[in-house]
Amino acid sequence: MSQDRHGERQQRLKQKVDERIEAAQLERGIVIVYTGNGKGKTTAAFGTVCRAIGHGKKAAVVQFIKGNWDNGERNILEPLGVPFHVMATGFTWETQNKQTDTQACLETWHNALQLLQDPQYDLVALDELTYMVSYHYLPISDVINALTLRPENQSVIITGRACHRELLDFADTVTEMRPVKHAFDAGIKAQKGIDW
Ligand code: ATP
Ligand code: MG
């Protein structure tokens, strides 16, 4: 391509981008969903938490996970003033104790609700929340209500596979991680500092 044509094309592209920047005038918090079967959902959520606190904003994390293993992100973020609430029920899902799991989920959800009502928090990350809905521990309507009523400037990130359709519809930004390949499938063990 000649230099002239390249220049013209770049100019048209710039014009389009400038028009879209000009058109985007709303200022409010957003709901982001990171879903899909590929690796990167939780790391993307924590990347955004780091970004927010790096700008002096206030962020909090709620993790709907069963394990109580050493958590690299928590080790660095909690001392920096990012509160963490971790469900950490142990591996009760394997024992299929629906009643205790539901109770643990609802207790952790109660912590999430307090954050979702607190205008001090610019960003709330709800890691692995999608499973609480798909396992029927938590009604989707409760999640949608809490997101609807949250402070206007608060953003929320939700991660996990198989996100409920209503939540996908409600969210402002949805990214689906697609597993092109994963080291685990080649027999490589999960690694501290890479996978948790
Ligand atoms: P990460 O925490 O690395 O960002 P994730 O949040 O996208 O991953 P989860 O489904 O929450 O993915 O996975 C939890 C664990 O399983 C992580 O240790 C992650 O590295 C690993 N994992 C993610 N995707 C896959 C996959 N396609 N196959 C095997 N293991 C995976
Ligand atoms: Mg995850």
PDB file of C-alpha atoms in Angstrom, residues 14-195:
ATOM      1  CA  LYS A  14      -8.924   8.266  13.574  1.00  0.00           C
ATOM      2  CA  GLN A  15     -12.046  10.186  12.575  1.00  0.00           C
ATOM      3  CA  LYS A  16     -14.256   7.198  13.407  1.00  0.00           C
ATOM      4  CA  VAL A  17     -12.597   6.682  16.796  1.00  0.00           C
ATOM      5  CA  ASP A  18     -12.863  10.404  17.578  1.00  0.00           C
ATOM      6  CA  GLU A  19     -16.571  10.328  16.727  1.00  0.00           C
ATOM      7  CA  ARG A  20     -17.140   7.401  19.063  1.00  0.00           C
ATOM      8  CA  ILE A  21     -15.213   9.082  21.872  1.00  0.00           C
ATOM      9  CA  GLU A  22     -17.307  12.205  21.358  1.00  0.00           C
ATOM     10  CA  ALA A  23     -20.544  10.163  21.409  1.00  0.00           C
ATOM     11  CA  ALA A  24     -19.697   8.425  24.720  1.00  0.00           C
ATOM     12  CA  GLN A  25     -20.811  11.027  27.237  1.00  0.00           C
ATOM     13  CA  LEU A  26     -22.414   9.051  30.056  1.00  0.00           C
ATOM     14  CA  GLU A  27     -20.550   8.832  33.325  1.00  0.00           C
ATOM     15  CA  ARG A  28     -21.601   6.101  35.700  1.00  0.00           C
ATOM     16  CA  GLY A  29     -20.305   2.897  37.227  1.00  0.00           C
ATOM     17  CA  ILE A  30     -20.569  -0.208  35.068  1.00  0.00           C
ATOM     18  CA  VAL A  31     -21.128  -3.935  35.517  1.00  0.00           C
ATOM     19  CA  ILE A  32     -18.474  -6.112  33.904  1.00  0.00           C
ATOM     20  CA  VAL A  33     -18.797  -9.877  33.481  1.00  0.00           C
ATOM     21  CA  TYR A  34     -15.789 -12.092  32.731  1.00  0.00           C
ATOM     22  CA  THR A  35     -17.121 -15.493  31.785  1.00  0.00           C
ATOM     23  CA  GLY A  36     -16.334 -18.444  29.480  1.00  0.00           C
ATOM     24  CA  ASN A  37     -14.172 -21.533  29.894  1.00  0.00           C
ATOM     25  CA  GLY A  38     -10.788 -19.986  29.150  1.00  0.00           C
ATOM     26  CA  LYS A  39      -8.206 -18.901  31.714  1.00  0.00           C
ATOM     27  CA  GLY A  40      -8.090 -15.250  32.741  1.00  0.00           C
ATOM     28  CA  LYS A  41     -11.408 -14.340  34.392  1.00  0.00           C
ATOM     29  CA  THR A  42     -10.194 -13.936  37.957  1.00  0.00           C
ATOM     30  CA  THR A  43      -6.867 -12.441  36.868  1.00  0.00           C
ATOM     31  CA  ALA A  44      -8.712  -9.846  34.768  1.00  0.00           C
ATOM     32  CA  ALA A  45     -10.849  -8.942  37.782  1.00  0.00           C
ATOM     33  CA  PHE A  46      -7.796  -8.492  40.001  1.00  0.00           C
ATOM     34  CA  GLY A  47      -6.002  -6.546  37.276  1.00  0.00           C
ATOM     35  CA  THR A  48      -8.861  -4.058  37.362  1.00  0.00           C
ATOM     36  CA  VAL A  49      -8.794  -3.919  41.173  1.00  0.00           C
ATOM     37  CA  CYS A  50      -5.077  -3.009  40.966  1.00  0.00           C
ATOM     38  CA  ARG A  51      -5.828  -0.386  38.363  1.00  0.00           C
ATOM     39  CA  ALA A  52      -8.518   1.166  40.563  1.00  0.00           C
ATOM     40  CA  ILE A  53      -6.466   1.289  43.755  1.00  0.00           C
ATOM     41  CA  GLY A  54      -3.488   2.561  41.770  1.00  0.00           C
ATOM     42  CA  HIS A  55      -5.611   5.627  41.068  1.00  0.00           C
ATOM     43  CA  GLY A  56      -6.497   6.021  44.737  1.00  0.00           C
ATOM     44  CA  LYS A  57      -9.960   4.504  44.345  1.00  0.00           C
ATOM     45  CA  LYS A  58     -11.509   2.173  46.868  1.00  0.00           C
ATOM     46  CA  ALA A  59     -12.064  -1.465  45.933  1.00  0.00           C
ATOM     47  CA  ALA A  60     -13.252  -4.599  47.711  1.00  0.00           C
ATOM     48  CA  VAL A  61     -13.249  -8.290  46.831  1.00  0.00           C
ATOM     49  CA  VAL A  62     -15.735 -11.038  47.613  1.00  0.00           C
ATOM     50  CA  GLN A  63     -14.768 -14.569  46.573  1.00  0.00           C
ATOM     51  CA  PHE A  64     -17.369 -17.291  46.289  1.00  0.00           C
ATOM     52  CA  ILE A  65     -14.811 -20.073  46.284  1.00  0.00           C
ATOM     53  CA  LYS A  66     -14.709 -23.256  48.277  1.00  0.00           C
ATOM     54  CA  GLY A  67     -10.980 -23.514  48.929  1.00  0.00           C
ATOM     55  CA  ASN A  68      -8.984 -21.842  51.650  1.00  0.00           C
ATOM     56  CA  TRP A  69      -5.644 -21.990  49.882  1.00  0.00           C
ATOM     57  CA  ASP A  70      -2.963 -19.349  49.910  1.00  0.00           C
ATOM     58  CA  ASN A  71      -4.191 -16.515  47.711  1.00  0.00           C
ATOM     59  CA  GLY A  72      -1.490 -14.449  45.990  1.00  0.00           C
ATOM     60  CA  GLU A  73      -3.802 -11.521  45.219  1.00  0.00           C
ATOM     61  CA  ARG A  74      -5.099 -11.326  48.760  1.00  0.00           C
ATOM     62  CA  ASN A  75      -1.535 -11.370  50.140  1.00  0.00           C
ATOM     63  CA  ILE A  76      -0.711  -8.221  48.229  1.00  0.00           C
ATOM     64  CA  LEU A  77      -4.034  -6.350  48.203  1.00  0.00           C
ATOM     65  CA  GLU A  78      -5.326  -6.779  51.741  1.00  0.00           C
ATOM     66  CA  PRO A  79      -2.343  -4.977  53.319  1.00  0.00           C
ATOM     67  CA  LEU A  80      -3.032  -2.152  50.840  1.00  0.00           C
ATOM     68  CA  GLY A  81      -6.491  -1.687  52.334  1.00  0.00           C
ATOM     69  CA  VAL A  82      -8.614  -3.827  50.001  1.00  0.00           C
ATOM     70  CA  PRO A  83     -11.088  -5.773  52.151  1.00  0.00           C
ATOM     71  CA  PHE A  84     -11.588  -9.445  51.246  1.00  0.00           C
ATOM     72  CA  HIS A  85     -14.517 -11.690  52.095  1.00  0.00           C
ATOM     73  CA  VAL A  86     -13.879 -15.300  51.141  1.00  0.00           C
ATOM     74  CA  MET A  87     -16.559 -17.966  51.401  1.00  0.00           C
ATOM     75  CA  ALA A  88     -13.933 -20.680  51.977  1.00  0.00           C
ATOM     76  CA  THR A  89     -16.305 -23.461  52.968  1.00  0.00           C
ATOM     77  CA  GLY A  90     -13.754 -26.149  52.245  1.00  0.00           C
ATOM     78  CA  PHE A  91     -14.558 -28.741  49.659  1.00  0.00           C
ATOM     79  CA  THR A  92     -18.132 -29.248  50.746  1.00  0.00           C
ATOM     80  CA  TRP A  93     -19.391 -29.168  47.152  1.00  0.00           C
ATOM     81  CA  GLU A  94     -17.908 -32.602  46.771  1.00  0.00           C
ATOM     82  CA  THR A  95     -20.037 -33.812  49.664  1.00  0.00           C
ATOM     83  CA  GLN A  96     -23.082 -32.197  48.033  1.00  0.00           C
ATOM     84  CA  ASN A  97     -24.292 -30.691  51.274  1.00  0.00           C
ATOM     85  CA  LYS A  98     -26.675 -28.252  49.700  1.00  0.00           C
ATOM     86  CA  GLN A  99     -27.976 -26.838  52.956  1.00  0.00           C
ATOM     87  CA  THR A 100     -24.611 -25.841  54.450  1.00  0.00           C
ATOM     88  CA  ASP A 101     -23.349 -24.625  51.080  1.00  0.00           C
ATOM     89  CA  THR A 102     -26.423 -22.444  50.599  1.00  0.00           C
ATOM     90  CA  GLN A 103     -25.975 -21.044  54.071  1.00  0.00           C
ATOM     91  CA  ALA A 104     -22.292 -20.272  53.463  1.00  0.00           C
ATOM     92  CA  CYS A 105     -23.168 -18.642  50.148  1.00  0.00           C
ATOM     93  CA  LEU A 106     -25.865 -16.464  51.711  1.00  0.00           C
ATOM     94  CA  GLU A 107     -23.524 -15.356  54.510  1.00  0.00           C
ATOM     95  CA  THR A 108     -20.932 -14.314  51.942  1.00  0.00           C
ATOM     96  CA  TRP A 109     -23.634 -12.671  49.822  1.00  0.00           C
ATOM     97  CA  HIS A 110     -24.616 -10.653  52.895  1.00  0.00           C
ATOM     98  CA  ASN A 111     -21.066  -9.218  52.935  1.00  0.00           C
ATOM     99  CA  ALA A 112     -21.332  -8.483  49.227  1.00  0.00           C
ATOM    100  CA  LEU A 113     -24.660  -6.704  49.742  1.00  0.00           C
ATOM    101  CA  GLN A 114     -23.127  -4.352  52.294  1.00  0.00           C
ATOM    102  CA  LEU A 115     -20.439  -3.390  49.800  1.00  0.00           C
ATOM    103  CA  LEU A 116     -23.029  -2.973  47.042  1.00  0.00           C
ATOM    104  CA  GLN A 117     -24.834  -0.436  49.233  1.00  0.00           C
ATOM    105  CA  ASP A 118     -21.737   1.502  50.229  1.00  0.00           C
ATOM    106  CA  PRO A 119     -20.936   4.523  48.033  1.00  0.00           C
ATOM    107  CA  GLN A 120     -17.417   4.604  49.482  1.00  0.00           C
ATOM    108  CA  TYR A 121     -16.539   1.678  47.220  1.00  0.00           C
ATOM    109  CA  ASP A 122     -15.775   2.558  43.618  1.00  0.00           C
ATOM    110  CA  LEU A 123     -15.252  -1.063  42.607  1.00  0.00           C
ATOM    111  CA  VAL A 124     -16.549  -4.358  43.986  1.00  0.00           C
ATOM    112  CA  ALA A 125     -15.245  -7.640  42.564  1.00  0.00           C
ATOM    113  CA  LEU A 126     -17.531 -10.661  43.004  1.00  0.00           C
ATOM    114  CA  ASP A 127     -15.248 -13.515  42.027  1.00  0.00           C
ATOM    115  CA  GLU A 128     -16.907 -16.818  40.975  1.00  0.00           C
ATOM    116  CA  LEU A 129     -20.384 -15.455  41.745  1.00  0.00           C
ATOM    117  CA  THR A 130     -21.927 -17.098  38.659  1.00  0.00           C
ATOM    118  CA  TYR A 131     -21.765 -20.549  40.276  1.00  0.00           C
ATOM    119  CA  MET A 132     -23.877 -19.407  43.241  1.00  0.00           C
ATOM    120  CA  VAL A 133     -26.653 -18.668  40.792  1.00  0.00           C
ATOM    121  CA  SER A 134     -26.227 -21.789  38.661  1.00  0.00           C
ATOM    122  CA  TYR A 135     -26.165 -24.059  41.740  1.00  0.00           C
ATOM    123  CA  HIS A 136     -29.362 -22.333  42.950  1.00  0.00           C
ATOM    124  CA  TYR A 137     -27.779 -21.135  46.190  1.00  0.00           C
ATOM    125  CA  LEU A 138     -28.643 -17.551  45.320  1.00  0.00           C
ATOM    126  CA  PRO A 139     -31.650 -16.318  43.298  1.00  0.00           C
ATOM    127  CA  ILE A 140     -30.733 -14.361  40.157  1.00  0.00           C
ATOM    128  CA  SER A 141     -33.369 -11.760  41.122  1.00  0.00           C
ATOM    129  CA  ASP A 142     -31.423 -10.938  44.323  1.00  0.00           C
ATOM    130  CA  VAL A 143     -28.294 -10.315  42.274  1.00  0.00           C
ATOM    131  CA  ILE A 144     -30.071  -8.133  39.716  1.00  0.00           C
ATOM    132  CA  ASN A 145     -31.854  -6.152  42.465  1.00  0.00           C
ATOM    133  CA  ALA A 146     -28.619  -5.457  44.318  1.00  0.00           C
ATOM    134  CA  LEU A 147     -26.880  -4.350  41.117  1.00  0.00           C
ATOM    135  CA  THR A 148     -29.815  -2.118  40.199  1.00  0.00           C
ATOM    136  CA  LEU A 149     -29.861  -0.420  43.603  1.00  0.00           C
ATOM    137  CA  ARG A 150     -26.095   0.041  43.946  1.00  0.00           C
ATOM    138  CA  PRO A 151     -24.571   3.557  44.150  1.00  0.00           C
ATOM    139  CA  GLU A 152     -24.496   5.222  40.738  1.00  0.00           C
ATOM    140  CA  ASN A 153     -20.747   5.570  40.496  1.00  0.00           C
ATOM    141  CA  GLN A 154     -19.910   2.095  41.705  1.00  0.00           C
ATOM    142  CA  SER A 155     -18.584  -0.483  39.241  1.00  0.00           C
ATOM    143  CA  VAL A 156     -18.920  -4.211  39.798  1.00  0.00           C
ATOM    144  CA  ILE A 157     -17.005  -7.114  38.269  1.00  0.00           C
ATOM    145  CA  ILE A 158     -18.500 -10.592  38.250  1.00  0.00           C
ATOM    146  CA  THR A 159     -16.519 -13.660  37.217  1.00  0.00           C
ATOM    147  CA  GLY A 160     -17.267 -17.320  36.612  1.00  0.00           C
ATOM    148  CA  ARG A 161     -18.306 -19.760  33.918  1.00  0.00           C
ATOM    149  CA  ALA A 162     -21.827 -20.261  32.601  1.00  0.00           C
ATOM    150  CA  CYS A 163     -23.128 -16.824  33.547  1.00  0.00           C
ATOM    151  CA  HIS A 164     -26.925 -16.555  33.812  1.00  0.00           C
ATOM    152  CA  ARG A 165     -28.552 -14.983  30.750  1.00  0.00           C
ATOM    153  CA  GLU A 166     -30.248 -12.228  32.789  1.00  0.00           C
ATOM    154  CA  LEU A 167     -26.916 -11.157  34.214  1.00  0.00           C
ATOM    155  CA  LEU A 168     -25.339 -11.097  30.749  1.00  0.00           C
ATOM    156  CA  ASP A 169     -28.219  -8.921  29.573  1.00  0.00           C
ATOM    157  CA  PHE A 170     -27.923  -6.615  32.573  1.00  0.00           C
ATOM    158  CA  ALA A 171     -24.141  -6.129  32.349  1.00  0.00           C
ATOM    159  CA  ASP A 172     -22.560  -3.231  30.445  1.00  0.00           C
ATOM    160  CA  THR A 173     -19.409  -5.080  29.426  1.00  0.00           C
ATOM    161  CA  VAL A 174     -19.181  -8.841  28.911  1.00  0.00           C
ATOM    162  CA  THR A 175     -16.049 -10.685  27.899  1.00  0.00           C
ATOM    163  CA  GLU A 176     -16.045 -14.394  27.196  1.00  0.00           C
ATOM    164  CA  MET A 177     -12.658 -16.040  27.713  1.00  0.00           C
ATOM    165  CA  ARG A 178     -12.235 -18.750  25.102  1.00  0.00           C
ATOM    166  CA  PRO A 179      -9.849 -21.629  25.832  1.00  0.00           C
ATOM    167  CA  VAL A 180      -7.658 -21.940  22.759  1.00  0.00           C
ATOM    168  CA  LYS A 181      -5.410 -24.243  24.786  1.00  0.00           C
ATOM    169  CA  HIS A 182      -4.539 -24.767  28.433  1.00  0.00           C
ATOM    170  CA  ALA A 183      -1.308 -26.147  29.882  1.00  0.00           C
ATOM    171  CA  PHE A 184      -3.290 -28.362  32.258  1.00  0.00           C
ATOM    172  CA  ASP A 185      -4.535 -30.394  29.285  1.00  0.00           C
ATOM    173  CA  ALA A 186      -0.910 -31.188  28.446  1.00  0.00           C
ATOM    174  CA  GLY A 187      -0.453 -32.579  31.953  1.00  0.00           C
ATOM    175  CA  ILE A 188       1.249 -29.508  33.461  1.00  0.00           C
ATOM    176  CA  LYS A 189       0.312 -28.974  37.091  1.00  0.00           C
ATOM    177  CA  ALA A 190      -1.386 -25.787  38.284  1.00  0.00           C
ATOM    178  CA  GLN A 191       1.268 -23.408  39.607  1.00  0.00           C
ATOM    179  CA  LYS A 192       1.489 -21.012  42.519  1.00  0.00           C
ATOM    180  CA  GLY A 193       1.940 -17.502  41.151  1.00  0.00           C
ATOM    181  CA  ILE A 194       0.356 -18.438  37.815  1.00  0.00           C
ATOM    182  CA  ASP A 195      -2.890 -20.178  38.667  1.00  0.00           C
TER     183      ASP A 195
END
